Short mmCIF file of C-alpha atoms and ligand atoms in Angstrom, two decimals:
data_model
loop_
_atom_site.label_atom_id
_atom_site.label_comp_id
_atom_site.label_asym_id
_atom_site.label_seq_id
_atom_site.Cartn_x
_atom_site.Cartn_y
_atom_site.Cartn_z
CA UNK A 1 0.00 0.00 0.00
CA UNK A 2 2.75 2.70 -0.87
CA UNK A 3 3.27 4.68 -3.82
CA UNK A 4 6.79 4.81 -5.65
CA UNK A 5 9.13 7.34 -4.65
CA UNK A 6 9.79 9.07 -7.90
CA UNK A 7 6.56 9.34 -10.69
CA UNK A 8 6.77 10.49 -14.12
CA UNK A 9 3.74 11.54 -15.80
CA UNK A 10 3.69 12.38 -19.99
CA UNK A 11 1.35 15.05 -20.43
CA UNK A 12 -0.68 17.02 -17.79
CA UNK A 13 -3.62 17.51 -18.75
CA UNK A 14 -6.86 17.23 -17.15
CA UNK A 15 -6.11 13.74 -16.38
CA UNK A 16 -2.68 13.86 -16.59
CA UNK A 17 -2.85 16.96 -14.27
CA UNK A 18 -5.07 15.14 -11.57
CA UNK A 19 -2.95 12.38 -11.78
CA UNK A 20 0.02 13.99 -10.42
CA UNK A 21 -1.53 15.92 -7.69
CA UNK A 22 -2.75 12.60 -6.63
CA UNK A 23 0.72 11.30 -6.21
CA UNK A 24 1.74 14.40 -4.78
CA UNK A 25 -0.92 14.01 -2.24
CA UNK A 26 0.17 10.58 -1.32
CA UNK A 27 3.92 11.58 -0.64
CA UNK A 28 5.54 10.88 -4.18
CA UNK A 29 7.93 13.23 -5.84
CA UNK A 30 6.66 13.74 -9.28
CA UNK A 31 8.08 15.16 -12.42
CA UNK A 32 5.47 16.17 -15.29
CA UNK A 33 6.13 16.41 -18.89
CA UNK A 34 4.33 18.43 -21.48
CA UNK A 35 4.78 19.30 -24.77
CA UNK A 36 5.11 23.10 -24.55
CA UNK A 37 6.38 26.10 -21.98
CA UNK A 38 2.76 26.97 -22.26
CA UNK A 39 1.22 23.52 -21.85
CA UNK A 40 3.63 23.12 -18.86
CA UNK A 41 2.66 26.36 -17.65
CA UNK A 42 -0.81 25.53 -18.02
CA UNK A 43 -0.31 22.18 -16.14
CA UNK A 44 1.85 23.81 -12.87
CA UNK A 45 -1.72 26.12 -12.77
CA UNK A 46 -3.91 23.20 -12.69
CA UNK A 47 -1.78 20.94 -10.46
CA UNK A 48 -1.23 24.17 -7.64
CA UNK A 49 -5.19 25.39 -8.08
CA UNK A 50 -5.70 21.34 -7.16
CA UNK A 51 -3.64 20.84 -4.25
CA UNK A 52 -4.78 24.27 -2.65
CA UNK A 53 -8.50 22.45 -3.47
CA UNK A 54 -7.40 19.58 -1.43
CA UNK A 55 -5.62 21.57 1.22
CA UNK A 56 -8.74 23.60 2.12
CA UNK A 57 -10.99 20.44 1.88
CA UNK A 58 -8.61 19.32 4.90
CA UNK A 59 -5.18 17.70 2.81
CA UNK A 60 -2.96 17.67 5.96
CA UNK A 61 0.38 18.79 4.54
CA UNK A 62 1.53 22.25 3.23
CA UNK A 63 1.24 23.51 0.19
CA UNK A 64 5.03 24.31 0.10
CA UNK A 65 5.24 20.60 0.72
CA UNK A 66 3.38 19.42 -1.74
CA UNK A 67 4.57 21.78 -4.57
CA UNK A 68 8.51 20.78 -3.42
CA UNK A 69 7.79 17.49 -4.40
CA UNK A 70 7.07 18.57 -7.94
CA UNK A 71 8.80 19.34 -11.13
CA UNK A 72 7.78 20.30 -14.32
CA UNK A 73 9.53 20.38 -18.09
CA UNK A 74 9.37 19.92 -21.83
CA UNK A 75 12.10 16.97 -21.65
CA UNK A 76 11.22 13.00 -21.41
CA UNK A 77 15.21 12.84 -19.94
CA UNK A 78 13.81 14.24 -17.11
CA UNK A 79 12.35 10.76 -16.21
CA UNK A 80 15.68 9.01 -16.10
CA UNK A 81 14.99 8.18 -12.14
CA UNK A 82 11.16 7.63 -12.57
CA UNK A 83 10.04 3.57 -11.43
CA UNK A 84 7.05 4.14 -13.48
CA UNK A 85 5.73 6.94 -15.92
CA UNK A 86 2.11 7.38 -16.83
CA UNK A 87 1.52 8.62 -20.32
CA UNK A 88 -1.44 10.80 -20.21
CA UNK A 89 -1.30 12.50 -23.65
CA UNK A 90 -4.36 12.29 -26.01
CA UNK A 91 -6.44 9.54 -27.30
CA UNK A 92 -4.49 8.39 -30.43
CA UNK A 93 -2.65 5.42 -31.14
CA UNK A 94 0.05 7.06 -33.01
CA UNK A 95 0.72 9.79 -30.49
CA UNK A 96 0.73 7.56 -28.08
CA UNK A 97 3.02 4.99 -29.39
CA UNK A 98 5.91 7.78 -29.81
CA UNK A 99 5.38 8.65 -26.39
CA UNK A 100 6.33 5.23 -25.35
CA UNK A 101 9.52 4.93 -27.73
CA UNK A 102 10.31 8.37 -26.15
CA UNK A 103 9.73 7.09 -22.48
CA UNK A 104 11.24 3.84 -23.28
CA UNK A 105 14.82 5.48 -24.68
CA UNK A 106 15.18 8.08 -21.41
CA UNK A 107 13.31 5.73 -19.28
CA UNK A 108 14.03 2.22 -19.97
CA UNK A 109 13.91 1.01 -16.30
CA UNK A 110 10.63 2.76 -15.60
CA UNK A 111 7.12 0.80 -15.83
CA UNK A 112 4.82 2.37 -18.44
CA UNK A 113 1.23 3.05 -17.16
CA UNK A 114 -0.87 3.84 -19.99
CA UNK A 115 -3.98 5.99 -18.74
CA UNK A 116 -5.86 5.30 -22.12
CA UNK A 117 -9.89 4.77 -22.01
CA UNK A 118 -9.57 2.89 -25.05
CA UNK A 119 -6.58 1.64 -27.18
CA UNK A 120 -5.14 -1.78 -26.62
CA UNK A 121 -2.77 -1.95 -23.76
CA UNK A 122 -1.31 -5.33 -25.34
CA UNK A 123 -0.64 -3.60 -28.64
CA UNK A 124 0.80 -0.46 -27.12
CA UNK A 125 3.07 -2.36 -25.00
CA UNK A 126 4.58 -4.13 -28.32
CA UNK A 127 6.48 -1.05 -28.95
CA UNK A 128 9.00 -0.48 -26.28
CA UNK A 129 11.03 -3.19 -23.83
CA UNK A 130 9.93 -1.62 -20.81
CA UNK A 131 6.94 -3.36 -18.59
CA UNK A 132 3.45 -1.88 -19.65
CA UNK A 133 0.15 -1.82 -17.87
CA UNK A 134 -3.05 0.07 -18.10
CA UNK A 135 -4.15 2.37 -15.19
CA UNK A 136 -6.89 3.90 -15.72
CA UNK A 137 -8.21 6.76 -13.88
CA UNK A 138 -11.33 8.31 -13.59
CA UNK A 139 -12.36 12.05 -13.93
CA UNK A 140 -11.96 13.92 -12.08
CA UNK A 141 -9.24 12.41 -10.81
CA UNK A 142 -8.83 13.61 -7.35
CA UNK A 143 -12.18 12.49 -6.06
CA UNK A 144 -12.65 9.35 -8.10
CA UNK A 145 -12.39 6.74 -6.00
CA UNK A 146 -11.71 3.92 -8.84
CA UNK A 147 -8.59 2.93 -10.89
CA UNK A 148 -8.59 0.07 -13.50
CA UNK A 149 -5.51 -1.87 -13.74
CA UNK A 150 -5.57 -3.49 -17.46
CA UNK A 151 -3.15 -6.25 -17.86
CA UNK A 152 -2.20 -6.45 -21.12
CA UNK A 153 -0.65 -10.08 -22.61
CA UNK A 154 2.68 -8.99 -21.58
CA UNK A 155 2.80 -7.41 -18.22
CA UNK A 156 3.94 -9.41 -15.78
CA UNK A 157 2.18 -10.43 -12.70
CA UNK A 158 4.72 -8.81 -10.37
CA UNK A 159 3.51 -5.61 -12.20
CA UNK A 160 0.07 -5.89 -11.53
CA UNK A 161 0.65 -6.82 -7.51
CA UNK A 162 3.09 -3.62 -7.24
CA UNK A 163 0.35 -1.80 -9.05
CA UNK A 164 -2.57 -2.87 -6.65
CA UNK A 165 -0.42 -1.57 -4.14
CA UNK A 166 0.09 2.02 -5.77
CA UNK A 167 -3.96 2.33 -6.13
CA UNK A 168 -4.48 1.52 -2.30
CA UNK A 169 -1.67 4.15 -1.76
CA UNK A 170 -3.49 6.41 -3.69
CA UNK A 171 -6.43 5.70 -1.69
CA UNK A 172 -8.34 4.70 -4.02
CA UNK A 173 -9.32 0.91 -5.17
CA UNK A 174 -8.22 -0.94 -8.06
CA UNK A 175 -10.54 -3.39 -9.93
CA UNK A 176 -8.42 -5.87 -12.23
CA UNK A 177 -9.64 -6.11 -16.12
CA UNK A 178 -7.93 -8.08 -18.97
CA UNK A 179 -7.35 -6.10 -21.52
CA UNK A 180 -10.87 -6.83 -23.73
CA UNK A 181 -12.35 -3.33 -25.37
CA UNK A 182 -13.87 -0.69 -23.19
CA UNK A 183 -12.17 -2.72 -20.24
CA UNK A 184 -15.00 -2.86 -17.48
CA UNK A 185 -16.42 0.03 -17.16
CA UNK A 186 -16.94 1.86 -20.15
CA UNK A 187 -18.35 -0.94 -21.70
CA UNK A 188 -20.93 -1.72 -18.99
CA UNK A 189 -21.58 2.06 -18.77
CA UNK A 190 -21.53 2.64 -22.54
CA UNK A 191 -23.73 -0.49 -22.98
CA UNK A 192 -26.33 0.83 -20.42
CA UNK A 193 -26.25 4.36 -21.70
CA UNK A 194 -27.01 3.21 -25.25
CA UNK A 195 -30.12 1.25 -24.33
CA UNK A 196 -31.25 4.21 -22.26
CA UNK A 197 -30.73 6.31 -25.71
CA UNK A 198 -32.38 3.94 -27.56
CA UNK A 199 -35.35 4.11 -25.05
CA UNK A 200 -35.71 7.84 -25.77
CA UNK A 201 -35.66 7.37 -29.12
CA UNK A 202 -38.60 4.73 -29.26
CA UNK A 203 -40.60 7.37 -26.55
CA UNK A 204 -40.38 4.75 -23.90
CA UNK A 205 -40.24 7.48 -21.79
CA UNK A 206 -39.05 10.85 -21.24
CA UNK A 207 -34.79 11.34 -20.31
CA UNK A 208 -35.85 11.88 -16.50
CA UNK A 209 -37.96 9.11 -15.90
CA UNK A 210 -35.88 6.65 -17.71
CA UNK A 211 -33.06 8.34 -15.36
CA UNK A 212 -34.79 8.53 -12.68
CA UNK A 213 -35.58 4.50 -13.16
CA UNK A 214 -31.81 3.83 -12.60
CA UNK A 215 -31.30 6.46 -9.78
CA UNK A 216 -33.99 5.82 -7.55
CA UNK A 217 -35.20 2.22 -8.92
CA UNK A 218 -31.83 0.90 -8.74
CA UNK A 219 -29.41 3.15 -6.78
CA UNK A 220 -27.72 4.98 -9.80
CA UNK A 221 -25.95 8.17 -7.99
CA UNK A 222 -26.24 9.81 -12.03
CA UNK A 223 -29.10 8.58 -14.39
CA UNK A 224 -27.50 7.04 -18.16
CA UNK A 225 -28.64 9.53 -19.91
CA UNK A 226 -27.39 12.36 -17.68
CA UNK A 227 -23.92 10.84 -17.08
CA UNK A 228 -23.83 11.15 -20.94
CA UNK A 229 -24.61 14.90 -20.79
CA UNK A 230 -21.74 15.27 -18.86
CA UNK A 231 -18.83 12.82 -20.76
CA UNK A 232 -20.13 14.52 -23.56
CA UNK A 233 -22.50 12.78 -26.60
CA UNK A 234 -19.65 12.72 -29.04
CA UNK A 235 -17.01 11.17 -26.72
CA UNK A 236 -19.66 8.84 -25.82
CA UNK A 237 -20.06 8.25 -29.72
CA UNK A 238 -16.53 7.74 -30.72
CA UNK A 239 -16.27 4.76 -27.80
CA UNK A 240 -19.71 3.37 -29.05
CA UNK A 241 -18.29 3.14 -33.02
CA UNK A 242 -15.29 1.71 -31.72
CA UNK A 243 -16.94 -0.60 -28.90
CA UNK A 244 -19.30 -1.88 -32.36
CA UNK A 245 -15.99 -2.49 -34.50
CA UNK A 246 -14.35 -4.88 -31.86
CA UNK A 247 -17.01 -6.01 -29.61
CA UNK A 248 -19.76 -6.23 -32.78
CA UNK A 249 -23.41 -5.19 -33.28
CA UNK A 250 -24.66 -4.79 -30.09
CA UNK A 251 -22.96 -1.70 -29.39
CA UNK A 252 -24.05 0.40 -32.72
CA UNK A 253 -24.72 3.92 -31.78
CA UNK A 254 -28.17 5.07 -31.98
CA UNK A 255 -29.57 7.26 -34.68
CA UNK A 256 -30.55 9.71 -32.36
CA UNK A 257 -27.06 9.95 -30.56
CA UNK A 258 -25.65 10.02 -34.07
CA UNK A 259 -28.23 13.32 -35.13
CA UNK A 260 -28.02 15.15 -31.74
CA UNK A 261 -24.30 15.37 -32.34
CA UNK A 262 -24.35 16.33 -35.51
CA UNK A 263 -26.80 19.16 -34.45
CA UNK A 264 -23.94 20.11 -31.58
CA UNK A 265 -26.04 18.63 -28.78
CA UNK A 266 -23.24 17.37 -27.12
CA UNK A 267 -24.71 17.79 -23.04
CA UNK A 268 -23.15 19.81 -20.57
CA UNK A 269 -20.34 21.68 -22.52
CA UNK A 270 -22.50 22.42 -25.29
CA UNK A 271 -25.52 23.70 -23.31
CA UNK A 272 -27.91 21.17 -24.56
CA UNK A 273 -28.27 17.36 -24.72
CA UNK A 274 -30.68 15.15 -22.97
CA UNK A 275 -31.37 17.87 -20.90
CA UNK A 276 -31.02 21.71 -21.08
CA UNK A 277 -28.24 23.78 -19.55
CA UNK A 278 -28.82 27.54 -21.14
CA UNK A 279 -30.30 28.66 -18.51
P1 NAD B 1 -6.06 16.58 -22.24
O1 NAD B 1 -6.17 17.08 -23.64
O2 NAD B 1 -6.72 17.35 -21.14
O3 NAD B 1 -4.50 16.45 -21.85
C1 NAD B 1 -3.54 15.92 -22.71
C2 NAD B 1 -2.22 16.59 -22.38
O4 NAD B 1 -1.18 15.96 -23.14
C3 NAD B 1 -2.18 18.08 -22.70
O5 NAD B 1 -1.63 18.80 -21.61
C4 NAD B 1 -1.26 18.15 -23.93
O6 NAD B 1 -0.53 19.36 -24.03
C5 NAD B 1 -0.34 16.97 -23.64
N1 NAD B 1 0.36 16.46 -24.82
C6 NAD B 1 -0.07 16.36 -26.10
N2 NAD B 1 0.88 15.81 -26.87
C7 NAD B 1 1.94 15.57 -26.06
C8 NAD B 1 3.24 15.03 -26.27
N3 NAD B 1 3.62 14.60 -27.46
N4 NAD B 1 4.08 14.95 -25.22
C9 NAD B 1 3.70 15.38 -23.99
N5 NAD B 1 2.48 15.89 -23.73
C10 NAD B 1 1.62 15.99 -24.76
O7 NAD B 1 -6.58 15.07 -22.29
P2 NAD B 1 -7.13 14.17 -21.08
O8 NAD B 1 -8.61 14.33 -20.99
O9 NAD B 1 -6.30 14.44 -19.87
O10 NAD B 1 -6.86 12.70 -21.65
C11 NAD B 1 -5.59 12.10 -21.58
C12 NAD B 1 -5.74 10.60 -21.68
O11 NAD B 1 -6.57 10.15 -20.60
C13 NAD B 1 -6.42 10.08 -22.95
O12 NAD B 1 -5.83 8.86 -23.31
C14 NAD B 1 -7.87 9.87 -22.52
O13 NAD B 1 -8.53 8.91 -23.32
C15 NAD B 1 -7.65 9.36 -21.11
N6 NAD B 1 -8.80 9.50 -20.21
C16 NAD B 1 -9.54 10.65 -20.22
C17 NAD B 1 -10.62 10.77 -19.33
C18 NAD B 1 -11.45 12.03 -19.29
O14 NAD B 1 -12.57 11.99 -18.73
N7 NAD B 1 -10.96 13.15 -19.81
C19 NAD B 1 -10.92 9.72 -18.44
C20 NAD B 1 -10.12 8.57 -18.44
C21 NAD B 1 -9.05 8.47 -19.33
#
């Protein structure tokens, strides 16, 4: 139940960003890498706003503590004495496969944590020597209370023990998912959330009740169809088309997903979606 002494994380970004703090929070030092002076620059902003979050929600060190244990840079070198990095860049395979050849050649001691929703873990991992697993965080990061560890084919099982232990040190718990698409939860979640869509579009019932079925029928803290307001319809869409491609038919996106994002009725960032937020 401990965290490693020296983190890496590539790109700090919203999850990326909440990542870190939450290392920082469990007495790591970490070093963040972005791809710009202003992403970095963005990324100290986010991680310092966070902690002082946490420190007035009761975090019992200082903020001078915290913020001592962190470092911040434009340089992969800079993870030379990392035991693992997490790669938190952006969703693409590509992108993310040159940040593990750039890990891999400043960091080839270091376990790579992937923190992608999507991609395969096992196929990532074929591109560099070091030892690869999935970790999986939630948004936001700070107050989710799950991480899933994704064992792809080749991580070994001393990896995924030593990772258990990081996710308890994080305070947090770790659920343990073979590699399969959409891992646990998005594809229970996507799969529930597409019914619920499709049960709009037939005028089953309106988005509240059928919400409102899950929250108080069956102990839901968000409703489907509200959760999807908030990931957003078209984020929702892109893991649906690619859920259908590997995982088959059953997981076609709904006309009415597919036309409400087209019309920009992507939920809460948009304003509109299931439900209205202009007001
Ligand atoms: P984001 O866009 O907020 O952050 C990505 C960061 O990576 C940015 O700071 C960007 O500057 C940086 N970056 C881009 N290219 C880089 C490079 N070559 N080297 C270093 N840094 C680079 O994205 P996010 O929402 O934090 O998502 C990151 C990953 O986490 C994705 O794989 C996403 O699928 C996954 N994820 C996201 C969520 C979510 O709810 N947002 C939840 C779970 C997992």
């Amino acid at each position: 139940m401990s965290v490693p002494a020296n983190v890496g994380v590539l790109g700090g970004g919203r999850m990326g960003g909440g990542i870190a703090h939450s290392f920082l929070l469990a007495g790591a030092k970490v070093h963040v890498v972005d791809i710009s002076d202003d992403a970095v620059a963005a990324a100290r902003d986010r991680i310092h706003k966070d902690i002082e979050g946490s420190i007035a929600r009761g975090a019992e060190g200082s903020f001078e503590d915290y913020v001592g244990r962190l470092s911040l840079s434009t340089s992969p070198a800079d993870f030379s004495g990392c035991e693992v990095v997490v790669e938190a860049v952006p969703e693409s395979l590509d992108l993310k496969r040159n940040s593990f050849a750039s890990i891999s050649e400043h960091a080839p001691q270091a376990a790579i944590a992937t923190n992608t929703s999507s991609l395969s873990v096992t196929e990532l991992a074929e591109t560099v020597d070091n030892d690869v697993i999935g970790l999986h965080f939630f948004n936001p990061v700070p107050a989710s209370k799950l991480v899933e560890i994704v064992v792809a084919e080749s991580t070994p099982n001393a990896l995924v023990d030593t990772a258990r232990g990081w996710v308890e040190g994080l305070g947090k718990t770790p659920i343990v998912v073979k590699d399969a698409p959409g891992f646990a939860s998005s594809r229970l979640g996507v799969a529930i959330a597409l019914e619920a869509i499709r049960m709009v579009e037939e005028d089953v019932a309106t988005p509240e009740d059928i919400d409102n079925a899950m929250v108080l029928g069956y102990k839901f803290p968000t409703g489907p169809l509200a959760l999807t307001d908030i990931v957003g319809l078209d984020v929702r869409l892109r893991i649906a088309e690619y859920l259908e491609s590997t995982l088959g038919e059953r997981f076609a996106p709904p006309q009415l997903m597919r036309d409400m994002v087209a019309r920009g009725e992507l939920g809460r960032k948009s304003g509109k979606g299931f439900y209205d937020y202009s007001t």
